[in-house]
Coordinates of C-alpha atoms in Angstrom, one line a residue:
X1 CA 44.1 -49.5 24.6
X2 CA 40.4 -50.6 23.2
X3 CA 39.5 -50.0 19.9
X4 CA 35.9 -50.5 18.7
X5 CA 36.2 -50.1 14.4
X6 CA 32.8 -50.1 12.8
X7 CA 33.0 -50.0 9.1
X8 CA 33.8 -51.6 6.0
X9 CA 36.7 -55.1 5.1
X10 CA 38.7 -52.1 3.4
X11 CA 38.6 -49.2 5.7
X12 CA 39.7 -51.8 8.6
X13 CA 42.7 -53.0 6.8
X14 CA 43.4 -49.1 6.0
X15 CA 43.1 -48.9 9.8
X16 CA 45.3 -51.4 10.5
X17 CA 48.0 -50.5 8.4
X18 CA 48.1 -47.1 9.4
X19 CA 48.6 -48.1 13.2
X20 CA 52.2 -49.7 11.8
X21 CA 52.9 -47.1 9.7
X22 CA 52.4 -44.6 12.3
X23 CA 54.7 -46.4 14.8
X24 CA 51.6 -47.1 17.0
X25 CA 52.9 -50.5 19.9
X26 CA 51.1 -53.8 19.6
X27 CA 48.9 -54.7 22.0
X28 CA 45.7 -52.5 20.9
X29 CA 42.4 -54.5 21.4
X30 CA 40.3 -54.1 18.5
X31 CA 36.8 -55.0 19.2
X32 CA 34.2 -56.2 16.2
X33 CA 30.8 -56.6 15.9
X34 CA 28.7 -58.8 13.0
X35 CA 29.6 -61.3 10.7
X36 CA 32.9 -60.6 8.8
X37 CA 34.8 -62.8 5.6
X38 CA 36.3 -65.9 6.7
X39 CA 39.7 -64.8 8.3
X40 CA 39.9 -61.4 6.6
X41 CA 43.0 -60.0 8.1
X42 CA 45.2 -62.6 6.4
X43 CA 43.6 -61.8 2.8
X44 CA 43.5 -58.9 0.5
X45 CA 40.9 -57.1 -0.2
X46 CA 37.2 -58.7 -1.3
X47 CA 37.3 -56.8 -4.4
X48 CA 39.9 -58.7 -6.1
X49 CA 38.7 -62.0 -4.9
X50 CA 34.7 -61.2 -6.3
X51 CA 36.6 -59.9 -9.8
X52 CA 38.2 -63.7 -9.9
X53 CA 34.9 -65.1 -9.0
X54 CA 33.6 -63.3 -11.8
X55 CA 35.9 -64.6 -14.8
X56 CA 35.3 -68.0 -13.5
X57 CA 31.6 -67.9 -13.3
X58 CA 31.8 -66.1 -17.0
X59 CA 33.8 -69.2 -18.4
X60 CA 31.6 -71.5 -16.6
X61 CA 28.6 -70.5 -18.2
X62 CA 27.0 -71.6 -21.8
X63 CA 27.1 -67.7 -22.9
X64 CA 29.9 -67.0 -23.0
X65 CA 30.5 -70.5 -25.3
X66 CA 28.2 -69.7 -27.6
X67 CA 29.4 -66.0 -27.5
X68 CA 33.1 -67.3 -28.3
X69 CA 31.9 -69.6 -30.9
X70 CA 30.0 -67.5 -32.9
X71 CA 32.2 -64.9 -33.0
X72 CA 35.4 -67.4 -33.7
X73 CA 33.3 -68.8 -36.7
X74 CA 32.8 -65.2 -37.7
X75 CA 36.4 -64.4 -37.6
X76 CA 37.7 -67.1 -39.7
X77 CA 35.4 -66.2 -42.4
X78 CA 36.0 -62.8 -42.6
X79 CA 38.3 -62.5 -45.1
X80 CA 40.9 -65.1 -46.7
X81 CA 43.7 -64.2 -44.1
X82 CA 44.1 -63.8 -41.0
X83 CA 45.9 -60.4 -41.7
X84 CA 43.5 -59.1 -43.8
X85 CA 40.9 -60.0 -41.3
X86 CA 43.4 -58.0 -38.6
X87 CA 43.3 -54.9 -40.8
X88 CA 40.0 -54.7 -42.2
X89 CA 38.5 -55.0 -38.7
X90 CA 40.6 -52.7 -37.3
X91 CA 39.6 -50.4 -39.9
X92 CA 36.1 -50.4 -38.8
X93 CA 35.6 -51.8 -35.4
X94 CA 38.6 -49.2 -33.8
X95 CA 37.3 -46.0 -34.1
X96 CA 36.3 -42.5 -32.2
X97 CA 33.2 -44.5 -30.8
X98 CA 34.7 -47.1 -29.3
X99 CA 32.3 -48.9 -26.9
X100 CA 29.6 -47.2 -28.3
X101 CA 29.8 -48.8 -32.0
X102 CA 27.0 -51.6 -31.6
X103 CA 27.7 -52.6 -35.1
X104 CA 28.8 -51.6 -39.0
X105 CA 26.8 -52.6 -42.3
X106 CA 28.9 -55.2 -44.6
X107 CA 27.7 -58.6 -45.8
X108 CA 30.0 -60.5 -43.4
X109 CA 28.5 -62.3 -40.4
X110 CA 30.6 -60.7 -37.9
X111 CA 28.7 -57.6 -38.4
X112 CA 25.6 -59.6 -37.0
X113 CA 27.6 -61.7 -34.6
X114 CA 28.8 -58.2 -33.1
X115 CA 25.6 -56.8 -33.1
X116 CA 23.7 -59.6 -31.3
X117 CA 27.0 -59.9 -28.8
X118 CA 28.5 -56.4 -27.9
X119 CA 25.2 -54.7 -26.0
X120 CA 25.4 -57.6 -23.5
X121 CA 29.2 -57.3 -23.1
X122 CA 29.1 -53.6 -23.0
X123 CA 26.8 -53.8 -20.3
X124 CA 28.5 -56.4 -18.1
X125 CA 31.7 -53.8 -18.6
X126 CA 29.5 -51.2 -17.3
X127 CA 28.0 -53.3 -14.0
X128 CA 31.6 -54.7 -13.0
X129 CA 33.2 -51.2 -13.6
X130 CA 35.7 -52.9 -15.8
X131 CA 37.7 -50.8 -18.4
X132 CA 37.6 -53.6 -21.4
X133 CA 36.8 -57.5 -21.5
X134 CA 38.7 -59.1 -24.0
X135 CA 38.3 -62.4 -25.7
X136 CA 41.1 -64.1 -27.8
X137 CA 41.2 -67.3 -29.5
X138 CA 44.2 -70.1 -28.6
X139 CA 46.5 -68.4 -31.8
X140 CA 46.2 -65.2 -29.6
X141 CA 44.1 -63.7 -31.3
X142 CA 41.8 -60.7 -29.9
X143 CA 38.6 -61.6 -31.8
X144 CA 36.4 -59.3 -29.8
X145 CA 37.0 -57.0 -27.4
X146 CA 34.1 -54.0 -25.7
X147 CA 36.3 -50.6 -25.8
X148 CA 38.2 -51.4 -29.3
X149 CA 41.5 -49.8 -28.9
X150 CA 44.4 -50.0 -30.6
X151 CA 44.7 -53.6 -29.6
X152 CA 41.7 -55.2 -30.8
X153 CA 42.0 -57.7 -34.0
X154 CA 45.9 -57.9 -33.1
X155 CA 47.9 -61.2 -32.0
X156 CA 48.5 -61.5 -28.6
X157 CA 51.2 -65.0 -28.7
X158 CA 54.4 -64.3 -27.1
X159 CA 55.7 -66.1 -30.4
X160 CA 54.1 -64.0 -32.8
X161 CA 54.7 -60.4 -34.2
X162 CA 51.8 -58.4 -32.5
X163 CA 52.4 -54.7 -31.4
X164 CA 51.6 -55.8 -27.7
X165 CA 52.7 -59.4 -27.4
X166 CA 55.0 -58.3 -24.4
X167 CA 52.2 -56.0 -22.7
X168 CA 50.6 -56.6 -19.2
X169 CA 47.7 -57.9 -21.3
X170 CA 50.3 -60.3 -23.6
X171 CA 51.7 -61.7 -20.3
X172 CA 47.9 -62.3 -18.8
X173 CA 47.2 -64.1 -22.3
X174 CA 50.1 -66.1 -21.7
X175 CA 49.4 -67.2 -18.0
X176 CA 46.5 -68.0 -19.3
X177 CA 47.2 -70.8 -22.1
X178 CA 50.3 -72.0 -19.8
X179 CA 47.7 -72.8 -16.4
X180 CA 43.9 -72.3 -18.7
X181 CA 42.0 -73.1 -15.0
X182 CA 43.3 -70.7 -12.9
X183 CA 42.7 -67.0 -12.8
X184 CA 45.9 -64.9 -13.0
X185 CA 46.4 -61.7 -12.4
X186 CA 48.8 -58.9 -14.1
X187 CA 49.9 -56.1 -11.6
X188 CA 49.9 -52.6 -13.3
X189 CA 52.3 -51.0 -15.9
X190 CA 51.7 -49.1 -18.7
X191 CA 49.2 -50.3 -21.4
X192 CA 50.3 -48.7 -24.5
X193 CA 46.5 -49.0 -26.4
X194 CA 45.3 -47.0 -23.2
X195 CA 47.5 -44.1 -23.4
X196 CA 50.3 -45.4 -21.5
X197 CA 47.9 -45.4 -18.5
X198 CA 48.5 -48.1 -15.8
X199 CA 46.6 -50.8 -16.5
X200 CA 46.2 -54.6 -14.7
X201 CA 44.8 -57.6 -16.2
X202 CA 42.7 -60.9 -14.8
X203 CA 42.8 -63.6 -17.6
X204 CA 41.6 -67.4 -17.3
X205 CA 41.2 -70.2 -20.0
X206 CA 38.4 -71.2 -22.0
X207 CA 37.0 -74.0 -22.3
X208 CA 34.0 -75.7 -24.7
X209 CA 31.2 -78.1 -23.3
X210 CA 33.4 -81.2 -23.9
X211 CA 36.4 -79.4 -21.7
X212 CA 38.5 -78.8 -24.7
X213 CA 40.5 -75.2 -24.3
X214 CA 39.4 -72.8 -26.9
X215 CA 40.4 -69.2 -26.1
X216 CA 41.3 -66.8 -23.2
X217 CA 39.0 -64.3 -21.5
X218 CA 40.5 -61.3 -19.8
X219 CA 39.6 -58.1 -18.5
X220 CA 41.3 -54.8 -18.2
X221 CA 40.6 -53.1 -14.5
X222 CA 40.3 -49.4 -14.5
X223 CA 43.3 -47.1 -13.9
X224 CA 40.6 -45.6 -10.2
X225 CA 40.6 -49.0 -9.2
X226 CA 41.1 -49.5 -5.9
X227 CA 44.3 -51.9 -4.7
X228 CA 44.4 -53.3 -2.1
X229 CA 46.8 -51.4 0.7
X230 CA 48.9 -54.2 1.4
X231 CA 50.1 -53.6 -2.3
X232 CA 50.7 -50.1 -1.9
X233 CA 52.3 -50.1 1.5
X234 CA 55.9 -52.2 1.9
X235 CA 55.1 -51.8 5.4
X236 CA 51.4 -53.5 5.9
X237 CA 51.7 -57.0 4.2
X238 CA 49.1 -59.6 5.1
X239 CA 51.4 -61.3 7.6
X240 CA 52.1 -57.3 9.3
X241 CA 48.1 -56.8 9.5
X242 CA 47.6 -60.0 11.1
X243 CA 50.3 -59.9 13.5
X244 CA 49.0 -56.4 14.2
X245 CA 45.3 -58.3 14.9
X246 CA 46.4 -61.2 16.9
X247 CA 43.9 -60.9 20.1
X248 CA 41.1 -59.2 18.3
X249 CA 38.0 -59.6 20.1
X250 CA 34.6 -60.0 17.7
X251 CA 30.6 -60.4 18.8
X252 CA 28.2 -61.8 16.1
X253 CA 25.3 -64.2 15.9
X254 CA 25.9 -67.7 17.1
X255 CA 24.9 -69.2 13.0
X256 CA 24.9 -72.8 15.0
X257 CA 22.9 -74.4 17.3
X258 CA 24.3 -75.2 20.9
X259 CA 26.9 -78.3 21.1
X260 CA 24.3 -80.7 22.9
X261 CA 21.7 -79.7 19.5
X262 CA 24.7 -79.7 16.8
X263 CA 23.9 -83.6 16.0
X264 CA 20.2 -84.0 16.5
X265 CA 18.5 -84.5 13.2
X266 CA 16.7 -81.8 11.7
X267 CA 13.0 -81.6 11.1
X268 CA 14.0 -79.8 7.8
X269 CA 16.4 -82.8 6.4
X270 CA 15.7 -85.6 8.1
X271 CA 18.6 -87.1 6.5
X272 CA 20.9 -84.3 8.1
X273 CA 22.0 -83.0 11.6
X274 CA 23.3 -79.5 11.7
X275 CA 26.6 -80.7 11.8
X276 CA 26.5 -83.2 9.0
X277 CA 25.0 -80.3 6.6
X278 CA 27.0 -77.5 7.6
X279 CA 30.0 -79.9 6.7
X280 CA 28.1 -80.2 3.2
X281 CA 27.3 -76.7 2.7
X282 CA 31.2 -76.3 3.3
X283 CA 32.3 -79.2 0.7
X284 CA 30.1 -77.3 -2.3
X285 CA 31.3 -74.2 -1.7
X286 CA 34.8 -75.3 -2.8
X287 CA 33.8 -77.3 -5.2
X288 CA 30.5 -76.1 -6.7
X289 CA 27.4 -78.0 -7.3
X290 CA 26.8 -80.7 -8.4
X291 CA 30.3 -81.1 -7.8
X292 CA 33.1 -80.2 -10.2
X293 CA 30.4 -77.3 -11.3
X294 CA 33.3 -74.0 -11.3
X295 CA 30.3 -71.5 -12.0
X296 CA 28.5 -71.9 -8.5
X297 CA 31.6 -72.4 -6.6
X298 CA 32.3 -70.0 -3.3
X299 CA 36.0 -68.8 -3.3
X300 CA 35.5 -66.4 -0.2
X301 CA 32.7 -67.5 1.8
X302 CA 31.0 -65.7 4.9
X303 CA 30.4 -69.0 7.2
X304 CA 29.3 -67.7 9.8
X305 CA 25.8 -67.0 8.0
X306 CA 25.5 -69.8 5.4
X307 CA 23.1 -71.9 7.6
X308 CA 20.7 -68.9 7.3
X309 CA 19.8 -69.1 3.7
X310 CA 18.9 -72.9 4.9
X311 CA 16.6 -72.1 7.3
X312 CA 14.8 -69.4 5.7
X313 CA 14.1 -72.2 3.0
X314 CA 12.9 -73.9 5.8
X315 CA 10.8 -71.5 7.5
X316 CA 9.1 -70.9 4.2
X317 CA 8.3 -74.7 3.3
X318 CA 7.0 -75.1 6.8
X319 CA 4.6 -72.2 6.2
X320 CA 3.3 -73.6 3.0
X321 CA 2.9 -76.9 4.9
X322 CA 0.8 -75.2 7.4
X323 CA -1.1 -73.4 4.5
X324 CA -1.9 -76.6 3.1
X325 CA -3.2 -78.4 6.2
X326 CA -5.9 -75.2 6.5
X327 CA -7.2 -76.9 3.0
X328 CA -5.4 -74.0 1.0
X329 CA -4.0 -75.3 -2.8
X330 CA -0.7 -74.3 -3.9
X331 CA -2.4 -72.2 -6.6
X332 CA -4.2 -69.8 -3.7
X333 CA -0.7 -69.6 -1.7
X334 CA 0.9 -68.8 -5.2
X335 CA -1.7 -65.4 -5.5
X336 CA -2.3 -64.9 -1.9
X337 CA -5.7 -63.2 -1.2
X338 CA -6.0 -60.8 2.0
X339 CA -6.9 -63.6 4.3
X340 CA -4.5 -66.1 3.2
X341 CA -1.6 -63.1 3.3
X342 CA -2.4 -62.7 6.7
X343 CA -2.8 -66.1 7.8
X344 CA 0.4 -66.6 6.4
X345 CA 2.4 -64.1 7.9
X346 CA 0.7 -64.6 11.2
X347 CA 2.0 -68.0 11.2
X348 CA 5.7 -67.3 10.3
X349 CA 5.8 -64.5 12.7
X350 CA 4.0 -66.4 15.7
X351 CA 3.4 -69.9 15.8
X352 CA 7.0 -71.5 13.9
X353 CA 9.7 -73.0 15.9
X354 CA 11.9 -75.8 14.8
X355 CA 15.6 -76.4 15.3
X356 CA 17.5 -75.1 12.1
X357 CA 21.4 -75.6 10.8
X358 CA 21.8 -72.4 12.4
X359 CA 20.0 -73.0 16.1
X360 CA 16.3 -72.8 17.0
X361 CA 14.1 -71.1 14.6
X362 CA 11.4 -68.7 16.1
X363 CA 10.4 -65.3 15.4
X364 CA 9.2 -62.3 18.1
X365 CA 7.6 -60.0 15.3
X366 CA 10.2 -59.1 13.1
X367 CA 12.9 -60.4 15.1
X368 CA 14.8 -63.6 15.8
X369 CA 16.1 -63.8 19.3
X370 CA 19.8 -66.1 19.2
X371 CA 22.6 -66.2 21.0
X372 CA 26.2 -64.3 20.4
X373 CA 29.3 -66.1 19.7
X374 CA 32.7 -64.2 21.1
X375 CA 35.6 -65.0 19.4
X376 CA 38.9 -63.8 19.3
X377 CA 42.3 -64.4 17.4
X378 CA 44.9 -66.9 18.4
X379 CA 47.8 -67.3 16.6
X380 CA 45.8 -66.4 13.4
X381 CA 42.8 -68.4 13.3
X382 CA 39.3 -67.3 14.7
X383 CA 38.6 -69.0 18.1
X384 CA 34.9 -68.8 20.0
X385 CA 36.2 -68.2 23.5
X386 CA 32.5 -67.3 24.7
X387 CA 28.5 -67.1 24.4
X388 CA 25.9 -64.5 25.0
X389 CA 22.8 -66.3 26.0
X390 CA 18.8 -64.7 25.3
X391 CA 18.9 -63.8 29.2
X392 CA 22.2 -61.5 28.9
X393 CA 24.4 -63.6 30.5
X394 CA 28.4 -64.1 29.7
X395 CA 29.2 -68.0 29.9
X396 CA 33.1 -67.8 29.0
X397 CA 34.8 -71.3 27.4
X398 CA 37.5 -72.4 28.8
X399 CA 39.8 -69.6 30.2
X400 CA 37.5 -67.1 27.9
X401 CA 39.8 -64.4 26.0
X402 CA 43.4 -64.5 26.6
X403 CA 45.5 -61.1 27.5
X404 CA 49.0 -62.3 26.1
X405 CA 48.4 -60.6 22.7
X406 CA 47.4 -57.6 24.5
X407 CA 49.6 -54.3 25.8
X408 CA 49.1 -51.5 28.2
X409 CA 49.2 -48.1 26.6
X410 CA 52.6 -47.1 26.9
X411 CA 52.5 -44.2 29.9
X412 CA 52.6 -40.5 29.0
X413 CA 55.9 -38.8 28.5
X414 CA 56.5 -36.6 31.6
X415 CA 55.5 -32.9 32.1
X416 CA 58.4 -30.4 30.4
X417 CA 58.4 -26.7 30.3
X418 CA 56.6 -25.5 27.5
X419 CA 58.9 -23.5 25.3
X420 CA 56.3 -23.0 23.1
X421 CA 54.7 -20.5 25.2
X422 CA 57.8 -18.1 25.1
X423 CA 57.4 -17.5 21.1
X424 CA 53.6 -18.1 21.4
X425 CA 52.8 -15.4 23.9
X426 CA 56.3 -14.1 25.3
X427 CA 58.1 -12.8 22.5
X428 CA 54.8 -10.9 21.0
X429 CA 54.1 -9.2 24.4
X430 CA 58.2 -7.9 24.4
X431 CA 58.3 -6.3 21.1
X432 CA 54.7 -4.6 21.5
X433 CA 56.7 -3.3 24.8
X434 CA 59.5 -1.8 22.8
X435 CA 57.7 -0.7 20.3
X436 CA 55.3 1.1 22.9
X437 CA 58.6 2.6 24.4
X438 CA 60.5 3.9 21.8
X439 CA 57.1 5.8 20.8
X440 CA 57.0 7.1 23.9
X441 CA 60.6 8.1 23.8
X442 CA 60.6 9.7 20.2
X443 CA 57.5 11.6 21.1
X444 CA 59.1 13.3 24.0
X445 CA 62.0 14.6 21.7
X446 CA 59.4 15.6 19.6
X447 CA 57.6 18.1 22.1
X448 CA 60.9 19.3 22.7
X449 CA 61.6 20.9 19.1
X450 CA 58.3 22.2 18.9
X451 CA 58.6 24.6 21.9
X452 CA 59.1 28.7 21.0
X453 CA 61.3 28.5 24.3
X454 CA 63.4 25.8 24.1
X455 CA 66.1 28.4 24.8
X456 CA 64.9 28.5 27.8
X457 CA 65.3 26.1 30.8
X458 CA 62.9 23.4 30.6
X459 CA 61.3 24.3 33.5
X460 CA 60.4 27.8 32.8
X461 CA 59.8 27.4 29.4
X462 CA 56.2 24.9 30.5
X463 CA 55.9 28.0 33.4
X464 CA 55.5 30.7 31.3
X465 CA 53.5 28.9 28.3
X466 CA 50.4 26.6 29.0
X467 CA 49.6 26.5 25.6
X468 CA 53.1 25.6 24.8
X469 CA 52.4 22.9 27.5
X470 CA 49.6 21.4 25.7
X471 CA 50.6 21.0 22.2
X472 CA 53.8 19.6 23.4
X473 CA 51.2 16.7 25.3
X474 CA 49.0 16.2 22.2
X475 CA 52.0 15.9 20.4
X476 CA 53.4 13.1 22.4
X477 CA 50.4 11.3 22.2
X478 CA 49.6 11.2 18.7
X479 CA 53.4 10.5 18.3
X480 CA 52.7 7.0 20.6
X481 CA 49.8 6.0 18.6
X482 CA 51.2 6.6 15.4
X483 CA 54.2 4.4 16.9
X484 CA 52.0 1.8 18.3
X485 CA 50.6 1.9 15.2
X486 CA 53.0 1.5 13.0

């Protein structure tokens, strides 16, 4: 049993899932082309992960800072209490408009704050598809939020007296403050500001440019949003979808050079073999750079292609340092006339070749001949049993794929007499046989009654009267069609 799946990370795992909710054996092959996420099968969906790469890129950056102190500075002078300051905002922030309320007039600075602020927040609501983006000081709280429900300007500390201190969103602001560098999630429940609608939460910590926590920033994910279908099938958790993918067979582009090339140096970093970067490339991606930096950091990287981004790089700087040796400045390959433009792409296209992070580097027109990696799953983990080389040829490594993950199709249950067809065609053709019958026999009697002679024998009476004969015939047949009929 082969199965070749082209489509999306989500519709596979739908796929997947379906085949053990449905009963189907284990044992299909599933077959793969292209570069995939890093061990998908065992992860939920790329959604969720990009939302938590999201929040910690936000907290990472200096907006966001600014954005939280300004605002904080704003709240704390609003009026002389924090309870005033819960009301009166309420009373003009939380209104019919929601989102759409850039600002209100008043001599405060939170007006201001609000108005330079909220049209950049709004917008990032609208690009993510979130439903609300919440930020909340370390006394819980909510000093801004984008949709301005019933929530916003209330407290938010479990210890505290606000309406929805024991919400999904009051747990997320909890997590939050208890472990400020992770990103925590809330499942779904009902959100009371939001109508009772399920809602679900991401929160992380905040943090000022010395490293000193200073609020919480969540957001709210819409009630369309799309779970992942290991959450809303008991049957297809992670560990059921990969032990339903062990032996999974998948063709993509090599992204390395060959194992006798892996250490040479590179022409690009001469500091560098392919090896010794990749392993690099691999170290900033889980930990950002320069390292430590949580904004630039990869949580779910593709790896298969991250040496590509190098060499483009490359493949540019080596065509600028041809352009330069044919006595061109930078300034003429910054505003490239017709000549240069062509010069330049005939270069690229034609004449470079060096070896790369991700193999050999050279271009037929708009193409980069490579080789293809195989690679199947063992016992979880993604293992390259076999290469594709330029000519066509299969080299297998080792013992190439192995079959023990693998089942033949269980064989056909054997041939039974289809009782279907009695009901299907049987019983239809008997009753439009009775029914044709009993006409028949009713129209007879019929013919009967209407004859002047019936006093007579039956045989003399259709003797002495032809015309007797024939309407006693027409009778009997309209008396079948109107029983057929009928």
């Amino acid at each position: 049993r082969v199965v070749f799946f082209i489509g999306s990370e989500t519709f596979f795992r739908k796929v997947l899932c379906a085949s053990i909710t449905e009963g189907l054996e284990k044992g299909i092959i599933w077959l793969t082309e292209g570069t995939w996420r890093h061990e998908w099968w065992s992860k939920t969906d790329q959604v969720t992960p990009r939302h938590m790469q999201w929040l910690v890129e936000d907290v990472s950056n200096k907006q966001l800072k600014d954005t939280f102190a300004e605002f904080k500075q704003a709240w704390d002078s609003f009026k002389p209490t924090v309870a005033d300051t819960r009301s009166a905002l309420q009373l003009l922030y939380a209104t019919e408009d929601k989102d759409a309320l850039i600002s209100v007039d008043g001599p405060e600075s939170y007006h201001d704050v609000h108005r330079k602020w909220h049209p950049i927040y709004r917008k990032t609501l609208y690009d993510r598809g979130y439903y609300d983006i919440f930020i909340f000081d370390t006394n819980g709280d909510m000093i801004y939020s984008v949709y301005k429900e019933s929530d916003y300007a209330t407290n938010f500390k479990a210890s505290g007296n606000g309406p929805w201190k024991d919400s999904g969103l009051g747990n997320a602001f909890e997590a939050a403050m208890a472990s400020p560098d992770e990103v925590h999630y809330i499942d779904w429940k009902p959100y009371g500001p939001s109508g009772d609608a399920p809602a679900a939460f991401f929160a992380t910590g905040l943090r000022d440019k010395d490293g000193v926590l200073i609020g919480v920033y969540s957001i709210q994910l819409p009630p369309e949003f799309e779970r992942s279908i290991e959450e809303l099938e008991p049957q297809c958790k992670l560990e059921s979808i990969a032990e339903s993918f062990e032996g999974a067979v998948n063709v993509a582009g090599l992204g390395r050079p060959t194992d006798e090339n892996l250490e040479k140096p590179l022409a690009c970093f001469k500091s560098h073999s392919a090896k010794s970067l990749s392993r690099l490339i691999d170290n900033h991606f889980a930990t950002g750079y320069p390292e430590g930096n949580l904004a630039n950091r990869v949580m779910d990287p593709y790896y298969d292609i991250k040496a590509h981004a190098v060499d483009a790089t490359c493949a540019l700087a080596f065509t600028v340092q041809h352009m330069l040796s044919q006595g061109r400045t930078i300034e003429q390959i910054q505003r490239l006339d017709e000549s240069s433009y062509n010069e330049f792409n005939r270069y690229l296209r034609n004449e470079l070749d060096f070896q790369g992070v991700s193999g050999r580097v050279t271009f037929s027109d708009n193409n980069r001949p490579n080789l293809l990696s195989v690679k199947q799953v063992l016992q979880g983990k993604e293992v390259e049993v076999g290469l594709v080389f330029l000519n066509g040829t299969l080299s297998w490594i080792g013992n190439g794929t192995i079959d023990s993950a693998w089942a033949l199709e269980p064989a056909d249950p054997p041939e039974r007499f289809k009782y279907w067809l009695v009901f299907q065609i049987g019983l239809p053709t008997l009753l439009l046989c009775c029914t044709f019958c009993v006409g028949a026999h009713m129209a007879l009697k019929r013919g009967k009654s209407r004859n002047p002679g019936a006093h007579k024998s039956k045989a003399s009476a259709f003797e002495d009267s032809p015309k007797n004969n024939q309407v006693s015939n027409n009778a009997a047949t309209e008396a079948v069609v109107m029983d057929v009929a009928v």
